[in-house]
C-alpha cells in the first residue's frame, strides 16, 4: 500500500516541482527543500542534505538551520549515523528516540550533549552516478518521527533525488556550452595568428599556448583578447 500523503504535503511537492523545472538555481532548490521539509514531515524540526566526501567526511549541501548543519558535522566526528549508514549501506535508517536506545551510541552521546535533537532519519539519495548523498531529518521530540513521518520523508527523498539529478544535468549543459564557446574563440584566435604570422595551425596554437603560459592566463581568455582586439581593429 502506498503512503497516504496529506494535502499540504502534496501541494508543497507541486510547488517544489515548479521551482525545479523553472530553471531556478540548484542551491536555491536544495535550500527550499530543506526548509519546506520541516513543514511537511510530521515531527521534523531540522533537515539537511549532505554528501559523503572522499575523506569520509559529510559535506552539508543545504540545511534548514544551524542545528541541521551541526548534525552533519557530528556524524563525521562520531564516524557513524543515519546519513552515513544510509549512503554506505544504501538503506533507510531511523532512530526515533536516541534517549532510550540508539543504533549509533557515539553519535547519540554527542547529539544529546550538544543539540536538542532526539530522533533522526536518513534517506540515501539516488542521483547521477554519485549516490553518495542523503536527506537527513531530525526531531527535537523523542518518538515524534513516526511511520507517517518516514513515509512522507521517503517521498520527499525521491523528489530530492530528481532535483539533484536535474541540477547536475543543468550544470553539465552549462559547462558544455562554456566549453564550446571557449573552443570557438580559440579556433578564431589560431586562424588570426596563422594569417598574421604566416604559420600553420600547429605553430599558431604553440604561439597561443606560449602566451598563455608566460602571462599565466587561461588559453580561452588569451584567445578572447586576440579576437576582441582584431574586431576593434577592423571596425
mmCIF file of C-alpha atoms in Angstrom:
data_model
loop_
_atom_site.group_PDB
_atom_site.id
_atom_site.type_symbol
_atom_site.label_atom_id
_atom_site.label_comp_id
_atom_site.label_asym_id
_atom_site.label_seq_id
_atom_site.Cartn_x
_atom_site.Cartn_y
_atom_site.Cartn_z
ATOM 1 C CA UNK A 1 0.000 0.000 0.000
ATOM 2 C CA UNK A 2 1.401 3.417 -0.937
ATOM 3 C CA UNK A 3 1.707 6.011 1.849
ATOM 4 C CA UNK A 4 -1.122 8.484 2.299
ATOM 5 C CA UNK A 5 0.260 11.973 1.638
ATOM 6 C CA UNK A 6 -1.575 14.887 3.308
ATOM 7 C CA UNK A 7 -2.916 17.602 1.029
ATOM 8 C CA UNK A 8 -0.472 20.228 2.331
ATOM 9 C CA UNK A 9 2.454 17.916 1.560
ATOM 10 C CA UNK A 10 1.125 17.241 -1.946
ATOM 11 C CA UNK A 11 0.785 20.973 -2.572
ATOM 12 C CA UNK A 12 4.337 21.511 -1.271
ATOM 13 C CA UNK A 13 5.699 18.873 -3.677
ATOM 14 C CA UNK A 14 3.884 20.591 -6.557
ATOM 15 C CA UNK A 15 5.391 23.986 -5.705
ATOM 16 C CA UNK A 16 8.858 22.433 -5.355
ATOM 17 C CA UNK A 17 8.486 20.766 -8.755
ATOM 18 C CA UNK A 18 7.629 24.130 -10.306
ATOM 19 C CA UNK A 19 10.771 25.598 -8.713
ATOM 20 C CA UNK A 20 12.997 22.813 -10.086
ATOM 21 C CA UNK A 21 11.711 22.926 -13.625
ATOM 22 C CA UNK A 22 11.576 26.717 -13.788
ATOM 23 C CA UNK A 23 15.361 26.589 -14.032
ATOM 24 C CA UNK A 24 15.949 28.050 -10.564
ATOM 25 C CA UNK A 25 19.475 27.986 -9.165
ATOM 26 C CA UNK A 26 20.095 24.484 -7.827
ATOM 27 C CA UNK A 27 21.302 25.777 -4.447
ATOM 28 C CA UNK A 28 18.049 27.687 -4.074
ATOM 29 C CA UNK A 29 16.169 24.460 -4.812
ATOM 30 C CA UNK A 30 18.081 22.444 -2.191
ATOM 31 C CA UNK A 31 17.706 25.190 0.426
ATOM 32 C CA UNK A 32 13.970 25.372 -0.250
ATOM 33 C CA UNK A 33 13.582 21.590 0.025
ATOM 34 C CA UNK A 34 15.185 21.636 3.480
ATOM 35 C CA UNK A 35 13.015 24.488 4.711
ATOM 36 C CA UNK A 36 9.781 23.031 3.351
ATOM 37 C CA UNK A 37 10.618 19.556 4.690
ATOM 38 C CA UNK A 38 10.339 20.879 8.232
ATOM 39 C CA UNK A 39 6.768 21.922 7.464
ATOM 40 C CA UNK A 40 5.574 18.801 5.646
ATOM 41 C CA UNK A 41 7.258 15.942 7.568
ATOM 42 C CA UNK A 42 5.431 15.358 10.871
ATOM 43 C CA UNK A 43 7.785 15.723 13.838
ATOM 44 C CA UNK A 44 10.656 17.206 11.797
ATOM 45 C CA UNK A 45 12.487 20.187 13.307
ATOM 46 C CA UNK A 46 15.715 20.238 11.286
ATOM 47 C CA UNK A 47 16.598 18.889 7.822
ATOM 48 C CA UNK A 48 19.820 18.701 5.846
ATOM 49 C CA UNK A 49 21.129 17.365 2.549
ATOM 50 C CA UNK A 50 24.703 16.093 2.815
ATOM 51 C CA UNK A 51 27.231 14.417 0.546
ATOM 52 C CA UNK A 52 29.909 11.955 1.643
ATOM 53 C CA UNK A 53 33.338 13.177 0.519
ATOM 54 C CA UNK A 54 36.323 11.054 -0.442
ATOM 55 C CA UNK A 55 37.779 11.633 3.026
ATOM 56 C CA UNK A 56 34.595 10.113 4.513
ATOM 57 C CA UNK A 57 33.526 13.492 5.873
ATOM 58 C CA UNK A 58 29.958 14.677 5.377
ATOM 59 C CA UNK A 59 29.625 17.931 3.466
ATOM 60 C CA UNK A 60 26.420 19.881 4.063
ATOM 61 C CA UNK A 61 24.961 20.957 0.725
ATOM 62 C CA UNK A 62 21.888 22.547 2.253
ATOM 63 C CA UNK A 63 20.305 22.796 5.694
ATOM 64 C CA UNK A 64 17.165 24.221 7.245
ATOM 65 C CA UNK A 65 19.161 25.743 10.119
ATOM 66 C CA UNK A 66 22.412 25.630 12.110
ATOM 67 C CA UNK A 67 21.361 22.563 14.104
ATOM 68 C CA UNK A 68 20.940 20.535 10.911
ATOM 69 C CA UNK A 69 24.409 21.594 9.720
ATOM 70 C CA UNK A 70 25.872 20.750 13.128
ATOM 71 C CA UNK A 71 24.355 17.259 12.968
ATOM 72 C CA UNK A 72 26.233 16.603 9.709
ATOM 73 C CA UNK A 73 29.470 17.602 11.440
ATOM 74 C CA UNK A 74 28.696 15.477 14.493
ATOM 75 C CA UNK A 75 28.146 12.404 12.289
ATOM 76 C CA UNK A 76 31.570 12.983 10.764
ATOM 77 C CA UNK A 77 33.072 13.380 14.245
ATOM 78 C CA UNK A 78 31.383 10.217 15.532
ATOM 79 C CA UNK A 79 32.076 8.256 12.356
ATOM 80 C CA UNK A 80 28.548 6.882 12.450
ATOM 81 C CA UNK A 81 24.940 7.888 11.990
ATOM 82 C CA UNK A 82 21.836 7.678 9.806
ATOM 83 C CA UNK A 83 23.282 9.778 6.998
ATOM 84 C CA UNK A 84 26.499 7.756 6.762
ATOM 85 C CA UNK A 85 24.729 4.396 7.027
ATOM 86 C CA UNK A 86 22.026 5.314 4.524
ATOM 87 C CA UNK A 87 24.757 6.135 1.982
ATOM 88 C CA UNK A 88 27.157 3.258 2.716
ATOM 89 C CA UNK A 89 24.506 0.579 3.268
ATOM 90 C CA UNK A 90 22.125 2.030 0.644
ATOM 91 C CA UNK A 91 19.190 1.742 3.014
ATOM 92 C CA UNK A 92 16.679 3.714 5.051
ATOM 93 C CA UNK A 93 17.880 4.495 8.608
ATOM 94 C CA UNK A 94 15.862 5.604 11.610
ATOM 95 C CA UNK A 95 16.243 6.163 15.354
ATOM 96 C CA UNK A 96 13.081 7.838 16.642
ATOM 97 C CA UNK A 97 14.264 8.128 20.278
ATOM 98 C CA UNK A 98 18.011 8.224 20.960
ATOM 99 C CA UNK A 99 17.376 8.878 24.672
ATOM 100 C CA UNK A 100 16.234 5.291 25.235
ATOM 101 C CA UNK A 101 18.346 3.410 22.670
ATOM 102 C CA UNK A 102 20.415 4.279 19.637
ATOM 103 C CA UNK A 103 21.895 2.324 16.767
ATOM 104 C CA UNK A 104 24.716 4.885 16.892
ATOM 105 C CA UNK A 105 25.753 5.346 20.564
ATOM 106 C CA UNK A 106 28.754 7.601 19.849
ATOM 107 C CA UNK A 107 26.596 9.949 17.782
ATOM 108 C CA UNK A 108 23.791 9.805 20.357
ATOM 109 C CA UNK A 109 26.175 10.926 23.106
ATOM 110 C CA UNK A 110 27.431 13.861 21.054
ATOM 111 C CA UNK A 111 23.913 14.774 19.935
ATOM 112 C CA UNK A 112 22.360 14.766 23.404
ATOM 113 C CA UNK A 113 25.265 16.763 24.792
ATOM 114 C CA UNK A 114 25.387 19.434 22.084
ATOM 115 C CA UNK A 115 21.984 19.678 20.393
ATOM 116 C CA UNK A 116 18.242 19.461 21.141
ATOM 117 C CA UNK A 117 17.895 16.573 18.637
ATOM 118 C CA UNK A 118 16.381 13.358 19.988
ATOM 119 C CA UNK A 119 15.249 11.487 16.863
ATOM 120 C CA UNK A 120 16.705 11.100 13.361
ATOM 121 C CA UNK A 121 16.099 9.582 9.942
ATOM 122 C CA UNK A 122 18.439 9.165 6.959
ATOM 123 C CA UNK A 123 17.475 8.529 3.320
ATOM 124 C CA UNK A 124 20.039 7.742 0.630
ATOM 125 C CA UNK A 125 19.533 9.900 -2.441
ATOM 126 C CA UNK A 126 19.762 8.354 -5.901
ATOM 127 C CA UNK A 127 21.139 10.788 -8.439
ATOM 128 C CA UNK A 128 23.531 10.709 -11.383
ATOM 129 C CA UNK A 129 26.445 8.323 -10.992
ATOM 130 C CA UNK A 130 27.198 9.508 -7.479
ATOM 131 C CA UNK A 131 24.651 8.223 -4.986
ATOM 132 C CA UNK A 132 26.787 9.440 -2.080
ATOM 133 C CA UNK A 133 24.259 11.916 -0.713
ATOM 134 C CA UNK A 134 21.465 11.699 1.831
ATOM 135 C CA UNK A 135 18.419 13.575 3.077
ATOM 136 C CA UNK A 136 18.550 13.794 6.871
ATOM 137 C CA UNK A 137 15.600 14.529 9.135
ATOM 138 C CA UNK A 138 15.969 15.407 12.823
ATOM 139 C CA UNK A 139 13.397 15.864 15.598
ATOM 140 C CA UNK A 140 13.748 17.534 18.993
ATOM 141 C CA UNK A 141 10.964 15.376 20.444
ATOM 142 C CA UNK A 142 11.584 11.702 21.309
ATOM 143 C CA UNK A 143 9.250 9.454 19.297
ATOM 144 C CA UNK A 144 7.919 12.270 17.099
ATOM 145 C CA UNK A 145 9.280 10.748 13.880
ATOM 146 C CA UNK A 146 6.566 8.173 13.232
ATOM 147 C CA UNK A 147 5.886 5.772 10.367
ATOM 148 C CA UNK A 148 3.875 8.551 8.714
ATOM 149 C CA UNK A 149 6.917 10.825 9.016
ATOM 150 C CA UNK A 150 9.079 8.148 7.430
ATOM 151 C CA UNK A 151 6.636 7.650 4.537
ATOM 152 C CA UNK A 152 6.320 11.340 3.709
ATOM 153 C CA UNK A 153 10.074 11.746 4.079
ATOM 154 C CA UNK A 154 10.615 8.898 1.612
ATOM 155 C CA UNK A 155 8.524 10.695 -0.996
ATOM 156 C CA UNK A 156 10.462 13.899 -0.362
ATOM 157 C CA UNK A 157 13.761 11.983 -0.650
ATOM 158 C CA UNK A 158 12.700 10.639 -4.037
ATOM 159 C CA UNK A 159 11.793 14.151 -5.133
ATOM 160 C CA UNK A 160 15.148 15.465 -3.860
ATOM 161 C CA UNK A 161 16.956 12.816 -5.908
ATOM 162 C CA UNK A 162 15.172 14.104 -9.013
ATOM 163 C CA UNK A 163 16.046 17.693 -8.104
ATOM 164 C CA UNK A 164 19.729 16.830 -7.666
ATOM 165 C CA UNK A 165 19.814 14.994 -10.990
ATOM 166 C CA UNK A 166 18.133 17.931 -12.734
ATOM 167 C CA UNK A 167 20.645 20.339 -11.178
ATOM 168 C CA UNK A 168 23.594 18.196 -12.260
ATOM 169 C CA UNK A 169 22.296 17.943 -15.810
ATOM 170 C CA UNK A 170 21.743 21.686 -15.933
ATOM 171 C CA UNK A 171 25.333 22.231 -14.729
ATOM 172 C CA UNK A 172 26.653 19.743 -17.309
ATOM 173 C CA UNK A 173 24.845 21.560 -20.117
ATOM 174 C CA UNK A 174 26.157 24.923 -18.910
ATOM 175 C CA UNK A 175 29.738 23.600 -18.694
ATOM 176 C CA UNK A 176 29.444 22.129 -22.192
ATOM 177 C CA UNK A 177 28.142 25.424 -23.559
ATOM 178 C CA UNK A 178 31.026 27.332 -21.974
ATOM 179 C CA UNK A 179 33.476 24.782 -23.363
ATOM 180 C CA UNK A 180 32.099 25.130 -26.878
ATOM 181 C CA UNK A 181 32.221 28.914 -26.639
ATOM 182 C CA UNK A 182 35.840 28.773 -25.452
ATOM 183 C CA UNK A 183 36.827 26.362 -28.218
ATOM 184 C CA UNK A 184 35.289 28.641 -30.843
ATOM 185 C CA UNK A 185 37.302 31.605 -29.540
ATOM 186 C CA UNK A 186 40.495 29.516 -29.534
ATOM 187 C CA UNK A 187 39.818 28.429 -33.121
ATOM 188 C CA UNK A 188 39.287 32.026 -34.229
ATOM 189 C CA UNK A 189 42.491 33.159 -32.481
ATOM 190 C CA UNK A 190 44.528 30.382 -34.116
ATOM 191 C CA UNK A 191 43.214 31.464 -37.510
ATOM 192 C CA UNK A 192 44.174 35.091 -36.890
ATOM 193 C CA UNK A 193 47.685 34.124 -35.734
ATOM 194 C CA UNK A 194 48.136 31.936 -38.847
ATOM 195 C CA UNK A 195 47.231 34.863 -41.089
ATOM 196 C CA UNK A 196 49.286 37.446 -39.197
ATOM 197 C CA UNK A 197 52.484 35.378 -38.879
ATOM 198 C CA UNK A 198 52.206 33.112 -41.953
ATOM 199 C CA UNK A 199 52.423 29.919 -39.865
ATOM 200 C CA UNK A 200 50.489 26.660 -39.904
ATOM 201 C CA UNK A 201 47.811 25.688 -37.359
ATOM 202 C CA UNK A 202 50.178 23.776 -35.051
ATOM 203 C CA UNK A 203 52.632 26.663 -34.920
ATOM 204 C CA UNK A 204 49.842 29.145 -34.320
ATOM 205 C CA UNK A 205 48.491 27.068 -31.451
ATOM 206 C CA UNK A 206 52.002 26.847 -29.944
ATOM 207 C CA UNK A 207 52.237 30.659 -30.072
ATOM 208 C CA UNK A 208 48.874 30.938 -28.322
ATOM 209 C CA UNK A 209 49.806 28.358 -25.686
ATOM 210 C CA UNK A 210 53.174 30.059 -25.060
ATOM 211 C CA UNK A 211 51.442 33.400 -24.499
ATOM 212 C CA UNK A 212 49.037 31.722 -22.084
ATOM 213 C CA UNK A 213 51.937 30.212 -20.124
ATOM 214 C CA UNK A 214 54.015 33.412 -19.998
ATOM 215 C CA UNK A 215 51.149 35.556 -18.771
ATOM 216 C CA UNK A 216 49.633 32.875 -16.516
ATOM 217 C CA UNK A 217 46.317 33.404 -18.296
ATOM 218 C CA UNK A 218 43.847 30.735 -19.382
ATOM 219 C CA UNK A 219 44.058 29.792 -23.038
ATOM 220 C CA UNK A 220 40.438 30.773 -23.679
ATOM 221 C CA UNK A 221 40.967 34.201 -22.086
ATOM 222 C CA UNK A 222 44.048 34.866 -24.265
ATOM 223 C CA UNK A 223 42.071 33.769 -27.342
ATOM 224 C CA UNK A 224 39.190 36.080 -26.440
ATOM 225 C CA UNK A 225 41.579 39.041 -26.110
ATOM 226 C CA UNK A 226 43.108 38.328 -29.529
ATOM 227 C CA UNK A 227 39.755 38.004 -31.298
ATOM 228 C CA UNK A 228 38.418 41.033 -29.462
ATOM 229 C CA UNK A 229 41.400 43.164 -30.480
ATOM 230 C CA UNK A 230 41.025 42.040 -34.083
ATOM 231 C CA UNK A 231 37.356 43.008 -34.059
ATOM 232 C CA UNK A 232 38.159 46.514 -32.795
ATOM 233 C CA UNK A 233 40.970 46.993 -35.329
ATOM 234 C CA UNK A 234 38.677 46.183 -38.253
ATOM 235 C CA UNK A 235 35.732 48.259 -37.076
#
